Short mmCIF file of C-alpha atoms and ligand atoms in Angstrom, two decimals:
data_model
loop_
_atom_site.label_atom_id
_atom_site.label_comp_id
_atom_site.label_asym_id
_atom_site.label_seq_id
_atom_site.Cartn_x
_atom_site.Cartn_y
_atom_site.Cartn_z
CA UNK A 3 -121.25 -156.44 225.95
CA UNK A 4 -118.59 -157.65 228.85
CA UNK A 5 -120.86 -160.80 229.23
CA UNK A 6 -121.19 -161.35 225.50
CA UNK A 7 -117.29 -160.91 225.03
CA UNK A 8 -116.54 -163.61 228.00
CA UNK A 9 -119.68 -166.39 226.50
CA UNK A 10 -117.70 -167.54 223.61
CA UNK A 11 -114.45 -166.90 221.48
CA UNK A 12 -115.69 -166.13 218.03
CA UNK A 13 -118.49 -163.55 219.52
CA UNK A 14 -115.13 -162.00 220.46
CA UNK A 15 -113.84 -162.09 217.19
CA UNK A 16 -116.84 -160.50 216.04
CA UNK A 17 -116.34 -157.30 218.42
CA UNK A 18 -113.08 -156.84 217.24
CA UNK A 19 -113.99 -157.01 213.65
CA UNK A 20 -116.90 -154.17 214.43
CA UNK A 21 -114.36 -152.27 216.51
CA UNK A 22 -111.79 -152.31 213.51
CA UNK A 23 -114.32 -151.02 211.18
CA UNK A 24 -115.65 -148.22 213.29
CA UNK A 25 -112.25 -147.12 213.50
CA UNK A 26 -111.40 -147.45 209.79
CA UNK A 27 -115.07 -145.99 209.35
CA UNK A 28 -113.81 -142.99 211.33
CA UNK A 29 -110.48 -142.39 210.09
CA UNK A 30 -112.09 -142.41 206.48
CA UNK A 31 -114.31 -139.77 207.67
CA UNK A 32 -111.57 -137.46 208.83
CA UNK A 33 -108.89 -138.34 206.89
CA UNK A 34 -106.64 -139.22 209.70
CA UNK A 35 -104.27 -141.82 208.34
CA UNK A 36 -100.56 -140.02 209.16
CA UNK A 37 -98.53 -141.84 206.97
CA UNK A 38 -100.63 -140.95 203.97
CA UNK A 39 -102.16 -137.79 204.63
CA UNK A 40 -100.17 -136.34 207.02
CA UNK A 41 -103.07 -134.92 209.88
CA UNK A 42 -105.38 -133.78 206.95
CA UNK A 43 -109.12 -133.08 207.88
CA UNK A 44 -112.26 -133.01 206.28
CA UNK A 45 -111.18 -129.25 206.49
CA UNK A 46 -108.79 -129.85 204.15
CA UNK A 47 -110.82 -131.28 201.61
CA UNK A 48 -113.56 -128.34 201.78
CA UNK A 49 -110.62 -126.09 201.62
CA UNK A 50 -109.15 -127.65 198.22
CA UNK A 51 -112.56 -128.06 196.90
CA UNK A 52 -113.13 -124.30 197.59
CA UNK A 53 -110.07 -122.96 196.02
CA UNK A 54 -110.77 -125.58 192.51
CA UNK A 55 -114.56 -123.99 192.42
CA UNK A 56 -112.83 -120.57 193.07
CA UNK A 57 -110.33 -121.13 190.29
CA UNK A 58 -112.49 -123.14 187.64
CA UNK A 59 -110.39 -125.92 187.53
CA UNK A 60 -111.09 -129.41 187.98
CA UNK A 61 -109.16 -129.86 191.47
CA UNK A 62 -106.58 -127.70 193.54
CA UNK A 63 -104.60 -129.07 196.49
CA UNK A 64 -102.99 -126.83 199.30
CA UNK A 65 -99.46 -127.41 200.72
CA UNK A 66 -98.53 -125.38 204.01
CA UNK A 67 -95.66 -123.29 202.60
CA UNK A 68 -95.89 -121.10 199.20
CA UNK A 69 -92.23 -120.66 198.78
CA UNK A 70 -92.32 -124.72 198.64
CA UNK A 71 -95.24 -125.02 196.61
CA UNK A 72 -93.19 -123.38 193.57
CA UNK A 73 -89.90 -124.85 194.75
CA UNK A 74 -90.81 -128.39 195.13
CA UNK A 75 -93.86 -129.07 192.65
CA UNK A 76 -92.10 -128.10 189.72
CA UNK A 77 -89.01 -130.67 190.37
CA UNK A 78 -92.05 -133.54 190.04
CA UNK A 79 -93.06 -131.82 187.26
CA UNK A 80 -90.28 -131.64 185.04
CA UNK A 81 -86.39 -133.14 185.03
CA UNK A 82 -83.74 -133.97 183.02
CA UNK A 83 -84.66 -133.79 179.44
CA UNK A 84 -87.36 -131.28 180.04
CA UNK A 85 -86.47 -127.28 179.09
CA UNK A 86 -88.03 -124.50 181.42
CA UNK A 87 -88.77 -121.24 180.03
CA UNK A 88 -88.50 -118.78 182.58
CA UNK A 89 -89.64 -114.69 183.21
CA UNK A 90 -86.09 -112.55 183.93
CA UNK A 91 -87.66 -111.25 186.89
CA UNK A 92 -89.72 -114.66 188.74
CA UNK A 93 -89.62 -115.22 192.04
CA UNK A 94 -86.60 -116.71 193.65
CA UNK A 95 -88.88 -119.86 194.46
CA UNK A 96 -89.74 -120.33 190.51
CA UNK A 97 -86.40 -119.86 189.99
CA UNK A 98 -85.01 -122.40 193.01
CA UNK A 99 -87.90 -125.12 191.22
CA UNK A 100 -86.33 -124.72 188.20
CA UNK A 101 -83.02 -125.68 189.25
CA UNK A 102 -83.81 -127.91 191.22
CA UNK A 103 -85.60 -129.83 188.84
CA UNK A 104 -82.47 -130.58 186.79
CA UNK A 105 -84.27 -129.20 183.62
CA UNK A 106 -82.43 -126.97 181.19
CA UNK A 107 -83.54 -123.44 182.00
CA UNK A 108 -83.54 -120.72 179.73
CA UNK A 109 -84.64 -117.10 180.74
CA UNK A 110 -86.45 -114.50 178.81
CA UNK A 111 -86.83 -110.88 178.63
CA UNK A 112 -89.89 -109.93 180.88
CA UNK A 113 -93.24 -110.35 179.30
CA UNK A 114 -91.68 -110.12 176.39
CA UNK A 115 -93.43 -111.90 174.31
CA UNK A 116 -90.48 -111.89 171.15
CA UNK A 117 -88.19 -113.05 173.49
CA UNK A 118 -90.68 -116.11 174.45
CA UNK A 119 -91.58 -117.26 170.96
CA UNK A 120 -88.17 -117.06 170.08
CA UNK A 121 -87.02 -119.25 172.35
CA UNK A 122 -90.19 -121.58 171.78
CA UNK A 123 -89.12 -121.81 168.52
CA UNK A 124 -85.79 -122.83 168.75
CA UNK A 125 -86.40 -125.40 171.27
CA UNK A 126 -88.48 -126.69 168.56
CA UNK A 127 -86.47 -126.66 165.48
CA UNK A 128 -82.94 -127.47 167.57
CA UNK A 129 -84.58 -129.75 169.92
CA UNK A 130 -82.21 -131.26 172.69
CA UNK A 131 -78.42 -130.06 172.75
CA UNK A 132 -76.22 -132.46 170.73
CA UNK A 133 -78.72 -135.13 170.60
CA UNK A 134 -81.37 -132.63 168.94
CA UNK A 135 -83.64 -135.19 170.55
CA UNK A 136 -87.25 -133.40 171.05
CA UNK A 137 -87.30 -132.21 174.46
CA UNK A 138 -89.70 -134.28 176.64
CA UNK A 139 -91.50 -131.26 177.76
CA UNK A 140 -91.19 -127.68 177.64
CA UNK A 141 -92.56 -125.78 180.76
CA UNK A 142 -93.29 -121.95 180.55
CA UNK A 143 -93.03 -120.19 183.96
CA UNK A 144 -94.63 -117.07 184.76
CA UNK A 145 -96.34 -114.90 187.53
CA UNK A 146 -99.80 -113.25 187.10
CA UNK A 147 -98.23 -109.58 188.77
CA UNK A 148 -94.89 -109.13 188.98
CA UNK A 149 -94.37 -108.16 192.78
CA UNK A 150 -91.22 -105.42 192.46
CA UNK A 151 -92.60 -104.39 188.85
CA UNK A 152 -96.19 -104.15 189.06
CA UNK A 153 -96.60 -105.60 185.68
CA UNK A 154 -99.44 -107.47 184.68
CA UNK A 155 -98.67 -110.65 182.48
CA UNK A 156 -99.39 -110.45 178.99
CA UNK A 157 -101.67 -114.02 179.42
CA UNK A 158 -103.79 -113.81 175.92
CA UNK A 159 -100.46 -114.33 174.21
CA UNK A 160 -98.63 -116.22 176.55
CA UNK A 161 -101.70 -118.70 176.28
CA UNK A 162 -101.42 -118.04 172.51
CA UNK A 163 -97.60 -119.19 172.28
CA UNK A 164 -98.21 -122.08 174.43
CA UNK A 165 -100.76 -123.90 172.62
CA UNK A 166 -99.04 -122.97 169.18
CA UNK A 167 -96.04 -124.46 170.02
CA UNK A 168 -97.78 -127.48 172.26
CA UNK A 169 -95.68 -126.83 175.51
CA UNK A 170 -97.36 -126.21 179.26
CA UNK A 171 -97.86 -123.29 180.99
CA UNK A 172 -97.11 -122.79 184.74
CA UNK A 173 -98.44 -119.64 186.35
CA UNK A 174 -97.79 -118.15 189.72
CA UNK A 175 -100.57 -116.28 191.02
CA UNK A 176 -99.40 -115.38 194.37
CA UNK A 177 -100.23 -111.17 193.74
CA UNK A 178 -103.09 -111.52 191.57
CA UNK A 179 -105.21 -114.10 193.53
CA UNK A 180 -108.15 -112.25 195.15
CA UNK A 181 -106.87 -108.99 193.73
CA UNK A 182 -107.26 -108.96 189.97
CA UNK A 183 -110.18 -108.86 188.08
CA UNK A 184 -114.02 -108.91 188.90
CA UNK A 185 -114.51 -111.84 190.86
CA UNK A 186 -111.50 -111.18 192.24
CA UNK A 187 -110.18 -114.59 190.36
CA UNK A 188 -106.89 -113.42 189.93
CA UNK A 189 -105.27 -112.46 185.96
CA UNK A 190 -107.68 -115.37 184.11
CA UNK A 191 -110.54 -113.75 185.72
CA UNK A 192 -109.02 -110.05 184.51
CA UNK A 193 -108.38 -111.29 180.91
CA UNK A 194 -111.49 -113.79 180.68
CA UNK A 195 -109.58 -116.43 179.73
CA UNK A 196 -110.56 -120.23 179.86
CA UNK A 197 -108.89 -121.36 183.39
CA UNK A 198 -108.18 -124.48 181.58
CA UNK A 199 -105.75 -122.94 179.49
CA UNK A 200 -103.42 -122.83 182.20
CA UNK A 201 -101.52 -126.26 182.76
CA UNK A 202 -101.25 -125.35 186.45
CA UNK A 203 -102.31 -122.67 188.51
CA UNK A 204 -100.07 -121.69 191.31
CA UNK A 205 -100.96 -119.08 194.04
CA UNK A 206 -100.64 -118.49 197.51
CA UNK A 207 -102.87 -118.11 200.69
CA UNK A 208 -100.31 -115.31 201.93
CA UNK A 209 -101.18 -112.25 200.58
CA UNK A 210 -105.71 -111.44 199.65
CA UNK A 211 -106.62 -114.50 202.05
CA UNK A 212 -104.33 -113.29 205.05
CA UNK A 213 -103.56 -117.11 205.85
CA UNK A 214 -100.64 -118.88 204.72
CA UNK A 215 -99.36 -121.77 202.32
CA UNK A 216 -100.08 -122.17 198.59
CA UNK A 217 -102.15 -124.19 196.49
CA UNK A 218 -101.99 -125.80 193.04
CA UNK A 219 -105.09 -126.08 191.28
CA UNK A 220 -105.80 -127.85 187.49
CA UNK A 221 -106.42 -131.49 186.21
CA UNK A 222 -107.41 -133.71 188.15
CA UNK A 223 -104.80 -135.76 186.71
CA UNK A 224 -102.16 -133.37 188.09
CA UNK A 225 -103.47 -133.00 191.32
CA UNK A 226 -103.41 -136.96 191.60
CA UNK A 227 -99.86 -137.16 190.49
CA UNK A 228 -98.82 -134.84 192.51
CA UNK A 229 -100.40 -136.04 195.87
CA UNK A 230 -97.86 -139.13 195.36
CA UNK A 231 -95.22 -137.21 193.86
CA UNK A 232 -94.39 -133.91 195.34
CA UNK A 233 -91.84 -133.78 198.14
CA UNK A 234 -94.43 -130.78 199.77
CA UNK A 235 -97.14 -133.22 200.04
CA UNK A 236 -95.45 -136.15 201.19
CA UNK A 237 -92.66 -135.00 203.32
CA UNK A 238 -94.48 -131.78 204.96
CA UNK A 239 -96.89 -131.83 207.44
CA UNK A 240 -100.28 -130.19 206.21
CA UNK A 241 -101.72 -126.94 207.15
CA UNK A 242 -103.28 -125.97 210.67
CA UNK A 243 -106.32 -126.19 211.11
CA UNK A 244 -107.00 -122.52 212.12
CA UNK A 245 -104.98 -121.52 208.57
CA UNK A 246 -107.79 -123.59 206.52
CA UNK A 247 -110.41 -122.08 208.48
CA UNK A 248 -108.93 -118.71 207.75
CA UNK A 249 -108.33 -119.62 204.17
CA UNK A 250 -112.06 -121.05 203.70
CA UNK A 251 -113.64 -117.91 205.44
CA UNK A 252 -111.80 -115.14 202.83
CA UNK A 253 -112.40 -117.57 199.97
CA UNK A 254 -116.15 -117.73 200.60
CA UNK A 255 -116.15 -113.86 201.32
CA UNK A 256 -114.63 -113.02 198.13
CA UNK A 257 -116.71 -115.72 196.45
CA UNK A 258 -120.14 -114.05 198.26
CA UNK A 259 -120.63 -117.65 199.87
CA UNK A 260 -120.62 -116.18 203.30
CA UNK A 261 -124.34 -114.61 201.72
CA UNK A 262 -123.21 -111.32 201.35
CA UNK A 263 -121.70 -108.50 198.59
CA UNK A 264 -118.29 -107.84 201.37
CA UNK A 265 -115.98 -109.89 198.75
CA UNK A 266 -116.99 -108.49 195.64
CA UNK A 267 -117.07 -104.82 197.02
CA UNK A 268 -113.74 -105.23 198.34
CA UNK A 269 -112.46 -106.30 194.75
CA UNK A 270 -114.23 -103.44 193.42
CA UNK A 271 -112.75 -100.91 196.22
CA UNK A 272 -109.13 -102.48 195.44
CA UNK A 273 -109.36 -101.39 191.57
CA UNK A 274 -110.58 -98.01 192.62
CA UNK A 275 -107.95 -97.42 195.25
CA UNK A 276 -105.52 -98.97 192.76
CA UNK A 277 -106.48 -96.71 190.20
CA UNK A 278 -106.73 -93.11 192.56
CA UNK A 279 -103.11 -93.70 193.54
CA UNK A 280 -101.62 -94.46 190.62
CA UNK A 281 -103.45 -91.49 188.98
CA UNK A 282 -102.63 -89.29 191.86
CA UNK A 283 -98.52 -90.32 191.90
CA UNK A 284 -98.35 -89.85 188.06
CA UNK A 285 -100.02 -86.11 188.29
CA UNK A 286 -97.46 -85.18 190.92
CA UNK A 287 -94.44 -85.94 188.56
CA UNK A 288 -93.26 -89.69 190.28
CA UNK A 289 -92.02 -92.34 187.79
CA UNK A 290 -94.41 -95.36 188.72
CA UNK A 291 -93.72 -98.64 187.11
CA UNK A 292 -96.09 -101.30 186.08
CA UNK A 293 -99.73 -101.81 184.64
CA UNK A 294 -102.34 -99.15 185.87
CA UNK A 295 -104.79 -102.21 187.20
CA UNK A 296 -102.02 -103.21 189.33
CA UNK A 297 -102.19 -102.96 193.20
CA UNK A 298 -98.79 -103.02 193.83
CA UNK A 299 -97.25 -99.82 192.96
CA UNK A 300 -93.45 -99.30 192.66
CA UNK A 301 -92.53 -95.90 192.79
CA UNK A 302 -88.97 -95.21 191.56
CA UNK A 303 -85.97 -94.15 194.08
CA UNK A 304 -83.14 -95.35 191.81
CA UNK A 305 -80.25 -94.33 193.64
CA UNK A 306 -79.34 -96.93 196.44
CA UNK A 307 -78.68 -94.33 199.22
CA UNK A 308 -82.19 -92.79 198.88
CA UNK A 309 -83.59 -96.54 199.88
CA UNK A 310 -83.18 -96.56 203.93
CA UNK A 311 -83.73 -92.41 204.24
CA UNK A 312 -86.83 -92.64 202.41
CA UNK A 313 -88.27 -95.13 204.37
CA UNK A 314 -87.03 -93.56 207.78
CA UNK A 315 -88.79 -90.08 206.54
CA UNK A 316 -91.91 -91.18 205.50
CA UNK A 317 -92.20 -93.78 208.56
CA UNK A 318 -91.17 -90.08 210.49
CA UNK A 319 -94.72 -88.86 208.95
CA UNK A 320 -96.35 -92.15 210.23
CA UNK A 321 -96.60 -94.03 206.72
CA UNK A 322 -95.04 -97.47 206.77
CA UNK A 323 -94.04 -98.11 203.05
CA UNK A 324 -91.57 -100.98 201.86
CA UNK A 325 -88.53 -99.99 200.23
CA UNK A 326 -86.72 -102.44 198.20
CA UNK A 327 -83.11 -102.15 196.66
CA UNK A 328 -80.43 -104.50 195.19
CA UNK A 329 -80.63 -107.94 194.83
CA UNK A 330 -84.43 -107.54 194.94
CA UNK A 331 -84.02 -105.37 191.83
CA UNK A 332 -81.25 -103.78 189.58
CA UNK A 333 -78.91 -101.81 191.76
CA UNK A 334 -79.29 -98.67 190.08
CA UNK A 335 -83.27 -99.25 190.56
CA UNK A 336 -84.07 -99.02 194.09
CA UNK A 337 -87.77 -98.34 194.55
CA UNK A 338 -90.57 -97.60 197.06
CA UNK A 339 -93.56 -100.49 196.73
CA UNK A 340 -96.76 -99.28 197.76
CA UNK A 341 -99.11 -102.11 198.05
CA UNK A 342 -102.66 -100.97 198.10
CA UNK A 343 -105.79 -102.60 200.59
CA UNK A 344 -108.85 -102.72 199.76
CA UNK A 345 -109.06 -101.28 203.10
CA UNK A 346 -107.25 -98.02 202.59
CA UNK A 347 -109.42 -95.48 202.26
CA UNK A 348 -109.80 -92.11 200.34
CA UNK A 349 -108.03 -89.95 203.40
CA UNK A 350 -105.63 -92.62 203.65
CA UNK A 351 -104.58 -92.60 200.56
CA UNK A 352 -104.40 -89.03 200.30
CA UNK A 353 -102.87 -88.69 203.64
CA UNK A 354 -99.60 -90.63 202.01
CA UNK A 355 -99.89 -88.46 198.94
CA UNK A 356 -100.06 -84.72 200.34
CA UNK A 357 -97.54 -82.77 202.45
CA UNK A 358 -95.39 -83.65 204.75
CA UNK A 359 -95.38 -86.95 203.51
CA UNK A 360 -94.90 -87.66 199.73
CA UNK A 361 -95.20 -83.91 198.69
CA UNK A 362 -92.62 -83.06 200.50
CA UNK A 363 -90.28 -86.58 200.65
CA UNK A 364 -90.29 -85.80 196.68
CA UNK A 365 -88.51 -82.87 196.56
CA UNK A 366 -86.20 -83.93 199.62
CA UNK A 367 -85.15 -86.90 197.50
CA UNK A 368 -85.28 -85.65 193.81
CA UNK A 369 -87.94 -88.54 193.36
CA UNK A 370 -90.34 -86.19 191.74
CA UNK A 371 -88.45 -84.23 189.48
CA UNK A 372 -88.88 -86.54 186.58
CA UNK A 373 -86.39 -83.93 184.48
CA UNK A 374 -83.53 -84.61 187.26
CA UNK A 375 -84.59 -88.64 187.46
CA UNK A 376 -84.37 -88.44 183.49
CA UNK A 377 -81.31 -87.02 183.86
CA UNK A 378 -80.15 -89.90 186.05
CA UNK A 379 -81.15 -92.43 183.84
CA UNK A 380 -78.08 -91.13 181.60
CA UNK A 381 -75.95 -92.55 184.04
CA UNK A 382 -77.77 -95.71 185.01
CA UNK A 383 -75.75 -97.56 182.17
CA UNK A 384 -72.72 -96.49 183.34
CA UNK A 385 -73.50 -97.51 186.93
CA UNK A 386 -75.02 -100.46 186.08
CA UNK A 387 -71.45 -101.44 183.93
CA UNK A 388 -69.60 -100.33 186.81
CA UNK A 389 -71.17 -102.26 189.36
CA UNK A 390 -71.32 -106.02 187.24
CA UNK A 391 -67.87 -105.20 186.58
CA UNK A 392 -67.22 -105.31 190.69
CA UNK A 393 -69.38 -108.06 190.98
CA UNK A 394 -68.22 -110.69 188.08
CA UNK A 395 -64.56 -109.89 189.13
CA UNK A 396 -65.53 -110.60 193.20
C1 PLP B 700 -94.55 -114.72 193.14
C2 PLP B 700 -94.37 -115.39 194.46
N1 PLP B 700 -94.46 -116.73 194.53
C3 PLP B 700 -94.29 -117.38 195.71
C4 PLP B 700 -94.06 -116.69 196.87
C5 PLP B 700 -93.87 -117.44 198.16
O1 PLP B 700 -95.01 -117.37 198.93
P1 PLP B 700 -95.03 -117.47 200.54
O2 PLP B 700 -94.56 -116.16 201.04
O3 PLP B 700 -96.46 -117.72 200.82
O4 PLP B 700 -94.15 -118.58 200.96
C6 PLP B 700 -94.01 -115.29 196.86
C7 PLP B 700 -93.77 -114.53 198.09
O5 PLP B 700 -93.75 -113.37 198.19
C8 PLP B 700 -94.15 -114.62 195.61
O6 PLP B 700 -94.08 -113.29 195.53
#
């Protein structure tokens, strides 16, 4: 080659034109051009063509950071002009997207599906404020399980209201991914809905697929827009490699790509787990919230103090449990939030249910005694006045 390079000056040219397009050739091939891509990999690509087979949907892309993928997709979704319809009780990233967009927000009553239409139809008849302009686009947001409820959203009807009233649907899947529903497909798969009914579907890698990041998945259309759009995809650097190959390696198990039945018998263990411990909680006299297919379980405390003792007792008896009080919830509505594993088994679960641990943490915190927790919900109202009253005048 040396002599060839030295016999003439165009030969030359010629080596440098074959060198440029191996190396275009190769970057192609692994996707590394930094300035668009940001270090993605063929990985990548397998990854987000994994997770759009996994959802149904046309195409999915991943972003490194799940709090970000709600936070900064929906400002390039929706802005000025545009009305959000948002769940009470969404996540603080929803909620952070929303206002960040610049969109009129308005909130309704969780899952409440009154509450919804109502405000669907207003936006409709009223249109813009004083301009009563049509709104340019009206975004509903909600999450497929409500993580300090344990509800289950009401989808047939939320899907329903959407396409009666011609406005997009934006749902958060970060519980219910790999948890609800046979194929473990998250709340779609639960109800057997049409994945394309859902404008965009939002989850994360964090909680069934023990990675990290999130992942929008839909049109192909969307997808595209958003590649060029989103601050998370242009601005952030993408996801490890060792994260994708985690991600790709659950997916496939769940999916029963990997060749065999681990996924699928891990969704099925998860909905009988799910459904022992509720049943078990309810027959010894605890006020559970939420839907009875839901893994996470929030057991009621109510009363703020009860929040750090009953997680020091029951972490005494060697059960770690998550205890979650005020701003997390309402501040007369601490709770304990048992998230079930598909991994727990039978003992286990028991082991947290008999004495010394919950048997016996029930009566030491009045937890159990639904008569004495009915009794305190007499005076929730007048705590609950009380404390707004401290706040709005601080
Ligand atoms: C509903 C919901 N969306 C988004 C997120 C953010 O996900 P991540 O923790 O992966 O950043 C969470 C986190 O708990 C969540 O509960």
């Amino acid at each position: 080659v040396s002599g060839r390079i030295k016999s003439s000056g165009s030969e030359m040219i010629t080596l440098y034109q074959i060198l440029f397009l191996f190396i275009l050739t190769y970057c192609y091939k692994v996707n590394v051009y930094p300035f668009l891509y940001k270090n993605k990999f063929y990985r990548h690509e397998e990854m987000e063509e994994l997770a759009a087979k996994f959802l149904g949907v046309e195409s999915a892309m991943a972003f490194g950071m799940g709090f970000a993928t709600n936070s900064m997709n929906i400002p390039a979704l929706t802005g000025k002009g545009c009305l959000i319809l948002s769940d009470e009780l969404n996540h603080a990233s929803l909620v952070l997207g929303a206002r960040l967009s610049g969109s009129t927000i308005r909130v309704f009553k969780h899952n409440n599906m009154q509450s919804l239409e109502k405000m669907l139809r207003d936006a409709i008849v009223h249109g813009q404020p004083r301009t009563h302009r049509p709104w340019k686009k009206i975004l509903i947001l909600v999450e497929g399980i409500y993580s300090m409820e344990g509800s289950i959203v009401r989808l047939p009807e939320v899907i329903a209201l959407k396409k009666r009233y011609r406005a997009y649907l934006y749902l958060d899947e970060a519980h219910s991914i790999g948890a609800l529903g046979p194929g473990g497909r998250g709340v779609v798969d639960y109800f057997g809905l049409d994945p394309r009914d859902v404008d965009v579907m939002m989850g994360t890698f964090t909680k069934s697929f023990g990675a990290a990041g999130g992942y929008i998945g839909g049109r192909r259309e969307l997808t595209e827009y958003l590649r060029s759009h989103s601050h998370s995809a242009v601005y952030a650097a993408s996801m490890s490699p060792p994260v994708v190959e985690q991600i790709i390696a659950s997916m496939k198990c769940i999916m029963g790509e990997d060749g065999t039945t681990l996924g699928r018998d891990r969704v099925q263990q998860l909905a009988e787990n799910t459904l022992y411990f509720r049943r078990r909680l309810t027959e010894m006299g605890f006020i559970i919230y939420g839907n009875n297919d839901s893994p996470v379980v929030p057991m009621m405390l109510y009363m703020p103090a009860k929040i750090g003792a009953f997680g020091r007792e029951m972490l005494k008896r060697n059960i770690g449990v998550v205890v979650v009080g005020f701003p997390a919830t309402p501040i007369i509505e601490s709770r304990a939030r048992f998230c079930i594993s598909a991994a727990h088994t039978k003992d286990m679960l028991d082991t947290v249910t008999v004495p010394p641990c919950l048997a016996q943490n029930g009566y030491l915190f009045h937890t159990k005694d639904i008569k004495s927790a009915h009794s305190w919900s007499c005076v929730i109202p007048f705590f609950h006045s009380f404390f707004h009253s401290i706040a709005s005048s601080s």
